[in-house]
Short mmCIF file of C-alpha atoms in Angstrom, two decimals:
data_model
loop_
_atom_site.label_atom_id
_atom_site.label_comp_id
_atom_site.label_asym_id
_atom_site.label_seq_id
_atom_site.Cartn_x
_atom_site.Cartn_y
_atom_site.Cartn_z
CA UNK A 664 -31.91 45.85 -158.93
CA UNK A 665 -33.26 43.22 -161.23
CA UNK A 666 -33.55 43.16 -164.90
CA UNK A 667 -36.70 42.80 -166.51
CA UNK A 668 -37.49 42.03 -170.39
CA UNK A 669 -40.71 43.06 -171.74
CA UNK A 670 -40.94 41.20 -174.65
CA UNK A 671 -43.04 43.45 -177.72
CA UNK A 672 -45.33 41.49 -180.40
CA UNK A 673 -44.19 42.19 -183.88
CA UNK A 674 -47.28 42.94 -185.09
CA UNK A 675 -51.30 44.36 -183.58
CA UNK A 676 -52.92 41.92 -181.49
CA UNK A 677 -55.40 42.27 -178.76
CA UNK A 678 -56.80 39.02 -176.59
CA UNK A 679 -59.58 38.36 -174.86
CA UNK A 680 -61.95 39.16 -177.84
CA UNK A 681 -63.94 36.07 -177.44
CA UNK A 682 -65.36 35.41 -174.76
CA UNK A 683 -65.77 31.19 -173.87
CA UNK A 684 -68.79 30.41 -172.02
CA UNK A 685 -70.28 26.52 -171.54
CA UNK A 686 -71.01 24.07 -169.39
CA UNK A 687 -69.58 20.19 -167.95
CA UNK A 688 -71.67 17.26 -168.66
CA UNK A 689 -70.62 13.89 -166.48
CA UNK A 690 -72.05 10.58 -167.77
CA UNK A 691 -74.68 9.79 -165.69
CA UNK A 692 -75.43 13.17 -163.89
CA UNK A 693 -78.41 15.15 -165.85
CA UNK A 694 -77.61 18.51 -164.38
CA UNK A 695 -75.21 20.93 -166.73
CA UNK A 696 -72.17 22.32 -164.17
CA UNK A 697 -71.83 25.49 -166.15
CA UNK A 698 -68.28 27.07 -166.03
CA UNK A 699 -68.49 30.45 -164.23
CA UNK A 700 -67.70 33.69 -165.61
CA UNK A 701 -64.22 33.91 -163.42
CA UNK A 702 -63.20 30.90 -165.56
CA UNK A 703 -62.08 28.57 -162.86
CA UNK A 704 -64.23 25.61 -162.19
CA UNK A 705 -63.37 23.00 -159.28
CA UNK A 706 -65.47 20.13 -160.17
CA UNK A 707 -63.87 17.83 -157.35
CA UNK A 708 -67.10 17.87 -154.35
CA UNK A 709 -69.11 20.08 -156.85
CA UNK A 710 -72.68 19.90 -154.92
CA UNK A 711 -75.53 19.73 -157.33
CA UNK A 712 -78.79 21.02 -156.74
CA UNK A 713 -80.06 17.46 -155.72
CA UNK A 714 -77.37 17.40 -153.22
CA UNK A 715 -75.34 15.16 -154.51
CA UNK A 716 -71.46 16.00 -154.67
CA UNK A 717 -69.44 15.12 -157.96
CA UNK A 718 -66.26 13.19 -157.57
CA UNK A 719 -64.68 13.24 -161.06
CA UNK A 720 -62.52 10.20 -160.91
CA UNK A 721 -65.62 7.99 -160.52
CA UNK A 722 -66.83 8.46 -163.99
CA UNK A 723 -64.94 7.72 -167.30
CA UNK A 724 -65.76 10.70 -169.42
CA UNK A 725 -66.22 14.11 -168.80
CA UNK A 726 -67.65 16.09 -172.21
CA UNK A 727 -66.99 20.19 -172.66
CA UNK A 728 -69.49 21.74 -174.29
CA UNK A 729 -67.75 25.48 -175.40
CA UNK A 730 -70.31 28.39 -176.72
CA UNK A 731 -67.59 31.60 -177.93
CA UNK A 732 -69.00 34.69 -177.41
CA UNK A 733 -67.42 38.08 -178.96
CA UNK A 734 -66.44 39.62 -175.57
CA UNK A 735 -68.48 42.54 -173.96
CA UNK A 736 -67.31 45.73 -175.17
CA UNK A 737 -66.08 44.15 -178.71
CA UNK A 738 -67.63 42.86 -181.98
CA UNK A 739 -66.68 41.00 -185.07
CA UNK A 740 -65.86 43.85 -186.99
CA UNK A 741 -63.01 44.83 -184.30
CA UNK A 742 -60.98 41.81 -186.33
CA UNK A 743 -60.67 43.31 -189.70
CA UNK A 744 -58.06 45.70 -187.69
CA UNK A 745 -55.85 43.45 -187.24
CA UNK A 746 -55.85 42.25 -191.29
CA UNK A 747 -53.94 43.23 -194.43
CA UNK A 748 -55.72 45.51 -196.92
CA UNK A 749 -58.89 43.57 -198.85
CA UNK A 750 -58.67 40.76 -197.22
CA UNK A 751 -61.43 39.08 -195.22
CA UNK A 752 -62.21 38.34 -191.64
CA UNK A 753 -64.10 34.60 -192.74
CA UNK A 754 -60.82 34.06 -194.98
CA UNK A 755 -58.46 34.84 -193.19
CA UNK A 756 -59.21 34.32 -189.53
CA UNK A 757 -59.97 30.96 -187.47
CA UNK A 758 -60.95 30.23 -183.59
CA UNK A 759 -59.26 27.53 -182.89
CA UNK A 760 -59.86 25.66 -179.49
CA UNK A 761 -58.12 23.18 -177.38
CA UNK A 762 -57.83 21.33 -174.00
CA UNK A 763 -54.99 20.09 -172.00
CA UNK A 764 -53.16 18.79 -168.79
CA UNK A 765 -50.35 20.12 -167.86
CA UNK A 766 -49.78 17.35 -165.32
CA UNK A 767 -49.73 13.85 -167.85
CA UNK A 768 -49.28 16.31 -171.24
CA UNK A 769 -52.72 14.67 -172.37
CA UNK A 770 -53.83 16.82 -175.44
CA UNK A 771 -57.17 17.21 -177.25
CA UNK A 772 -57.62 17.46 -180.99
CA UNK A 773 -58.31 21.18 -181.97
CA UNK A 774 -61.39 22.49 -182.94
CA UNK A 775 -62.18 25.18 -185.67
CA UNK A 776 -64.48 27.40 -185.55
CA UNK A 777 -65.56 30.90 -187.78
CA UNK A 778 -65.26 34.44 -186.53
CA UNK A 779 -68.92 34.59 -187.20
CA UNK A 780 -69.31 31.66 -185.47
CA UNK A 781 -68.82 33.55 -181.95
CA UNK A 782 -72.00 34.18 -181.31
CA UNK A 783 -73.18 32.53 -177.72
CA UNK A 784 -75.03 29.90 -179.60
CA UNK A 785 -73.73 27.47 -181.70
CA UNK A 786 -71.98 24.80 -179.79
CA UNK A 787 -68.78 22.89 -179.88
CA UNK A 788 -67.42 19.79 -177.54
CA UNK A 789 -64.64 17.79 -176.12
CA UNK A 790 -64.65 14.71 -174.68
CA UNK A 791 -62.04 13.58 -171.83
CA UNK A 792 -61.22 10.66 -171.07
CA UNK A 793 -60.25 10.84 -167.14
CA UNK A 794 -58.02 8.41 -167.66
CA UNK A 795 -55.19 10.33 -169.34
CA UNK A 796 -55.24 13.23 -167.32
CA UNK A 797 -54.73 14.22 -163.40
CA UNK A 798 -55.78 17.10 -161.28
CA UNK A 799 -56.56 19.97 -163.64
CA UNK A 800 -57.14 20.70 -167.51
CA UNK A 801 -57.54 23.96 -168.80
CA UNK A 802 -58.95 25.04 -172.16
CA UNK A 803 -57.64 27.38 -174.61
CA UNK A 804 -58.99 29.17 -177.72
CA UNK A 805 -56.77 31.93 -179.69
CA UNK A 806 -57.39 33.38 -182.92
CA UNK A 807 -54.95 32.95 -185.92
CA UNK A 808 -54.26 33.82 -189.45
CA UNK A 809 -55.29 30.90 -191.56
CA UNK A 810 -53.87 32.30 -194.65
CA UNK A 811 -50.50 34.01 -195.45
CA UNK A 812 -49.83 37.28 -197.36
CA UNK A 813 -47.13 38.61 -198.73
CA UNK A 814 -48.21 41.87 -198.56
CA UNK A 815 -46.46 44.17 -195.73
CA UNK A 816 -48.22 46.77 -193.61
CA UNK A 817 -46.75 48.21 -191.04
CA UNK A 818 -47.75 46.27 -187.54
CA UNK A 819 -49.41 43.88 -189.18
CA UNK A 820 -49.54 40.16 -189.27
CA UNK A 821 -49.21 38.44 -192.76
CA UNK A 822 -47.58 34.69 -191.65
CA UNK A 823 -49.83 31.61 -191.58
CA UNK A 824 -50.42 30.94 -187.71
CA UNK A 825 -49.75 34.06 -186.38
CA UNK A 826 -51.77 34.17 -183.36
CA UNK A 827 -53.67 37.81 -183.23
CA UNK A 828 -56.22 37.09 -180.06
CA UNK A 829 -55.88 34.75 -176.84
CA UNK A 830 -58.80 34.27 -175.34
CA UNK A 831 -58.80 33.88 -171.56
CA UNK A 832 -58.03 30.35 -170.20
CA UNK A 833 -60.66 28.14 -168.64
CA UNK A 834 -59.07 25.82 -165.76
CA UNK A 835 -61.38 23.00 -164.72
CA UNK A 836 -60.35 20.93 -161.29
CA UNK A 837 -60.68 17.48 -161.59
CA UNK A 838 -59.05 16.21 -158.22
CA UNK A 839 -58.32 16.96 -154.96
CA UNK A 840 -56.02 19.59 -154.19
CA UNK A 841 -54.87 20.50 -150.71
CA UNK A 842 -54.22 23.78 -150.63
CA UNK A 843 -54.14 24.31 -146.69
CA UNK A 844 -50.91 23.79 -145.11
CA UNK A 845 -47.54 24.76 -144.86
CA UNK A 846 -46.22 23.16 -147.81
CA UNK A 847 -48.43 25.04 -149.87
CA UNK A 848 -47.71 28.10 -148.97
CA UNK A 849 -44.68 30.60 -149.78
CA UNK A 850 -43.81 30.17 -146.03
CA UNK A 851 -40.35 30.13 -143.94
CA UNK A 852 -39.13 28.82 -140.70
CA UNK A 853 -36.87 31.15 -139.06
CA UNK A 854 -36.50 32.33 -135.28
CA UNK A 855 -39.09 35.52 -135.13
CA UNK A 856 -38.76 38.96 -133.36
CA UNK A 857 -41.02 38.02 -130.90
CA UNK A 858 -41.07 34.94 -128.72
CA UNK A 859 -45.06 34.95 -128.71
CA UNK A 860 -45.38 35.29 -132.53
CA UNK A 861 -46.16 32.26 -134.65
CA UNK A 862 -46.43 33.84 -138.11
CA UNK A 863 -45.52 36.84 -140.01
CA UNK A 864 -44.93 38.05 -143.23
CA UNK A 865 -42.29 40.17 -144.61
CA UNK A 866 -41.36 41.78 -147.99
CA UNK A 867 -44.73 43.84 -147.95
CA UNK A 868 -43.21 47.14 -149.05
CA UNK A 869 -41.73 45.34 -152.26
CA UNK A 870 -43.54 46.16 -155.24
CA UNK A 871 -42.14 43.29 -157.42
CA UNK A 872 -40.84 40.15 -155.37
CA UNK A 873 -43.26 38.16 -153.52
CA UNK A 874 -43.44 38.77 -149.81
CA UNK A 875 -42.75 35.72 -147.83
CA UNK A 876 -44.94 33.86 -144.74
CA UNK A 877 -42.41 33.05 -141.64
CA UNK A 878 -43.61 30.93 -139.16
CA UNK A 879 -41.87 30.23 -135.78
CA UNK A 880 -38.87 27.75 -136.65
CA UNK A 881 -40.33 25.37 -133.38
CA UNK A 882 -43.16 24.57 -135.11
CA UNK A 883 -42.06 23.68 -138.47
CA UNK A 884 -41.93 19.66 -137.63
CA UNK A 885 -45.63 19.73 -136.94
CA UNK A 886 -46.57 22.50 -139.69
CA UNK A 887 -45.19 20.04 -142.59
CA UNK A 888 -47.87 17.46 -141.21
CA UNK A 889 -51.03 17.04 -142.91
CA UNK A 890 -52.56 14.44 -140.54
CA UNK A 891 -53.11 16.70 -137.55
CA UNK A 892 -56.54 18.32 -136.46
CA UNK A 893 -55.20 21.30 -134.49
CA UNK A 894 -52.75 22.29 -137.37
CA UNK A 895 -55.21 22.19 -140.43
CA UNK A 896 -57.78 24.28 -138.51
CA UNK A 897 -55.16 26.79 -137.77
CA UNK A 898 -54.50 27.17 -141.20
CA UNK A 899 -57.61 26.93 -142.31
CA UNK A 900 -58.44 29.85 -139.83
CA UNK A 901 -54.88 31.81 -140.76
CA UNK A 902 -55.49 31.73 -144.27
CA UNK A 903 -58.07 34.51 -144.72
CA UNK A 904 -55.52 36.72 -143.78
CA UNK A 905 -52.84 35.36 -145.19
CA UNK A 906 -54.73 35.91 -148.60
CA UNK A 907 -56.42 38.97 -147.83
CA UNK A 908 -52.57 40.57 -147.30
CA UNK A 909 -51.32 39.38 -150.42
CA UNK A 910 -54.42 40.63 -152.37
CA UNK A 911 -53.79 44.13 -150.81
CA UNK A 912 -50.45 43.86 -152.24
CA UNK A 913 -50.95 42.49 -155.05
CA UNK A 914 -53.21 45.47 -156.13
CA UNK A 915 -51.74 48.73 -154.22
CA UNK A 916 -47.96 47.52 -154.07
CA UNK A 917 -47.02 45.36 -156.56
CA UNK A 918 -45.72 46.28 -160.10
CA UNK A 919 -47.47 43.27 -162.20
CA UNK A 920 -45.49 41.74 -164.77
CA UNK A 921 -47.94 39.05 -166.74
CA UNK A 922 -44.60 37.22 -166.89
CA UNK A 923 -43.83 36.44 -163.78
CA UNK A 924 -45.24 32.97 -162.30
CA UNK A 925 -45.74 34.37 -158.85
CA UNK A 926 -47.81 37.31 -160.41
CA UNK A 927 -49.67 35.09 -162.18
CA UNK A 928 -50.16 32.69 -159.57
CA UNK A 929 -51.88 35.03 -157.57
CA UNK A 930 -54.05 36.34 -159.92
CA UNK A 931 -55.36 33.49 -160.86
CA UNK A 932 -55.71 32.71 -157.47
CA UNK A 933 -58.12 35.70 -156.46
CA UNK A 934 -59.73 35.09 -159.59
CA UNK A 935 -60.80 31.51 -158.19
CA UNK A 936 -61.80 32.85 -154.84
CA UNK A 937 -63.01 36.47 -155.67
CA UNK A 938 -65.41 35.68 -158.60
CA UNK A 939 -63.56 38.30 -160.54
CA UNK A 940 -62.00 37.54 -164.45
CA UNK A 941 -58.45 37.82 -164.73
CA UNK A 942 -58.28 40.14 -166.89
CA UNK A 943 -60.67 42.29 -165.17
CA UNK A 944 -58.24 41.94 -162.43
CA UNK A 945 -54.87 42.75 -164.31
CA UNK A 946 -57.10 46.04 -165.49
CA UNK A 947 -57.69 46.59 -161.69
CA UNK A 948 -53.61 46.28 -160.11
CA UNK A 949 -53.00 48.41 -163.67
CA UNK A 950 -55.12 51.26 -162.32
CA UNK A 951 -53.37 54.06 -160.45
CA UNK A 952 -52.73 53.03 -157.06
CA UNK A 953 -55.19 54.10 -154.03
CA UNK A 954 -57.59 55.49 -156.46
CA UNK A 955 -60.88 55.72 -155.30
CA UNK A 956 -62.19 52.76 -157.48
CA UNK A 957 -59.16 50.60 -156.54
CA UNK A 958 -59.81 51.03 -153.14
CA UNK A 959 -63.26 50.25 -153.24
CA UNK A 960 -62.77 47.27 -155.51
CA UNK A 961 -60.30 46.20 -153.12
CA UNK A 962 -63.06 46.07 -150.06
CA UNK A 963 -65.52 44.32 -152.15
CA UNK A 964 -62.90 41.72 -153.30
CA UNK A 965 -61.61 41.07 -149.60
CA UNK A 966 -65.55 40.14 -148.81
CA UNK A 967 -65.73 37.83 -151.63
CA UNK A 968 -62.63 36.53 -150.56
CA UNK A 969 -64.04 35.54 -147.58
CA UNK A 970 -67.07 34.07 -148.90
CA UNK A 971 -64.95 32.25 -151.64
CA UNK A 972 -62.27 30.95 -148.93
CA UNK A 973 -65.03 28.79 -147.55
CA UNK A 974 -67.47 28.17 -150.42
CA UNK A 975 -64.95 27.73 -153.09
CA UNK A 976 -61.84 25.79 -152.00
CA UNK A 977 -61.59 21.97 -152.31
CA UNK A 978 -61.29 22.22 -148.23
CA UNK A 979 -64.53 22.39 -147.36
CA UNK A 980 -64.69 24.57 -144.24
CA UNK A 981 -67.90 24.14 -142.56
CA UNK A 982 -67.62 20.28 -143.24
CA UNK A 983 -64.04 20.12 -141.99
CA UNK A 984 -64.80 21.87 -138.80
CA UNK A 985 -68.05 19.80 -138.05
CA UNK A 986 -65.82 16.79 -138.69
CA UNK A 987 -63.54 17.92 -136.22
CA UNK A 988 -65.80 19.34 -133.42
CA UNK A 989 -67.61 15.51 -133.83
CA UNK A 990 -64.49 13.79 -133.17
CA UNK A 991 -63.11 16.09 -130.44
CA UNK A 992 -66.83 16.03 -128.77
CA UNK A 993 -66.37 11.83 -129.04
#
């Protein structure tokens, strides 16, 4: 039985207070790509409305325009909670916002804003220069103390920095990404129950470790391959269920832990396909399990699954398989 630490702020905090809402603008394409409200954006083979399709890497500057909203369901006054007694929440309190790359470390100077500031209408932007950074930058925004105190209250924060509110990342993709294929995929080779079977998946029934895909051991020397027709399509059509299964588990079975990188991974995966928050989905898997709004959350999620498989992903389907069926029909 594994161990698992829970670590426990010192002090009140609550994220996802502000909400952060914008748009991409690429030198020398007019329209505004506005980042959608499940905060994943893939900007590689965006189409635009003129039918054009964006390739990042051909332009030299990409600028972020950021609008922070007070999430739904919150206002400014929610804050002065989270403060010492008389103090103020446009003293004390900052938004502070940020991009990065994880892949070259690139960094962006950080931006300041006012609580009061939050409103869905004054803007703020970052400009990034594609040549410092590769495949994927996200943006972050958190809310700190500006000020110390030396006051003490009980569960509250008085340090300078202290971090009282993360606001959901934003990831924005800026190259290709091939996410169909074997090697991209929690999959196994192994000899399987059943001479017929090509894949499987086992571990199901485990509500914390992340079932595994195992494919017939014969066909692993073709499955690592990228450059063959027969083997991306049968991915590309496997994969609906292969995601569909671990969505079902990840929201009847599993026991999230928002520390875990595989339970992360995944929701920020559905989040990208599904058109669903993440946090809206943590709140979901949190629910009791097989309630009657889980379940029915579930259904709609596996049909924008679907929808997002194909419309979504940096493999575009219906212009993969028309690629194919043209050069199979030669």
């Amino acid at each position: 039985m594994s161990e698992r630490i829970i670590p426990i702020s010192p002090y009140a905090k609550a994220d996802n207070m502000i909400d952060l809402k914008g748009y991409v603008s690429i030198d020398g394409i007019e329209e505004k790509i506005e980042i959608p409200d499940k905060k994943h954006l893939i900007l590689y083979n965006f189409s635009l409305a003129n039918g054009d399709i964006v390739v990042p890497r051909n332009h030299d500057i990409l600028r972020i325009f950021l609008k922070p909203t007070i999430a739904k369901g919150h206002s400014p006054n929610d804050f002065s909670h989270f403060l010492l007694n008389g103090e103020s929440v446009e003293k004390v309190l900052k938004l502070k916002l940020q991009v990065w790359c994880k892949n070259t470390r690139w960094c962006s100077n950080q931006l300041s804003a006012n609580i009061s500031d939050a409103t869905g209408r004054k803007e703020v932007y970052f400009d990034i220069p594609m040549s410092e950074v590769k495949e994927e930058i996200t943006i972050v925004g958190f809310v700190i103390r500006e000020t110390g105190n030396k006051v003490n209250e009980t569960r509250k924060a008085n340090t300078i920095y202290s971090v009282l509110s993360n606001c959901e990342a934003v990831a924005i993709q800026i190259d290709e990404r091939k996410e169909i294929g074997g090697n991209h995929l929690p999959i196994d080779y192994e000899d399987l129950s059943h001479k017929d079977m090509v894949f499987d998946i086992k571990g199901l029934e485990n509500d914390f470790d992340l079932p595994r895909i195992k494919c017939a051991k014969e066909f692993k020397e073709y499955f690592v391959r990228d450059d063959l027709k027969t083997v991306n399509s049968t991915f590309m059509m496997a994969m609906f269920y292969f995601l569909d299964s671990y969505l079902k588990w990840l929201i009847f079975i599993c026991k999230y832990d928002a520390h875990d990188k595989n339970h992360k991974g995944l929701v920020e995966t559905f989040s990208k396909y599904c058109g669903i928050s993440k946090a809206h989905l943590v709140e979901l898997i949190e629910e009791k399990k097989y309630s009657e709004n889980q379940t029915k959350q579930y259904l709609t999620l596996s049909h924008k699954l679907l929808f997002g498989l194909q419309a979504d992903s940096p493999v575009k389907y219906a212009r993969e398989l028309k690629q194919m069926i043209k050069e199979e029909s030669k």
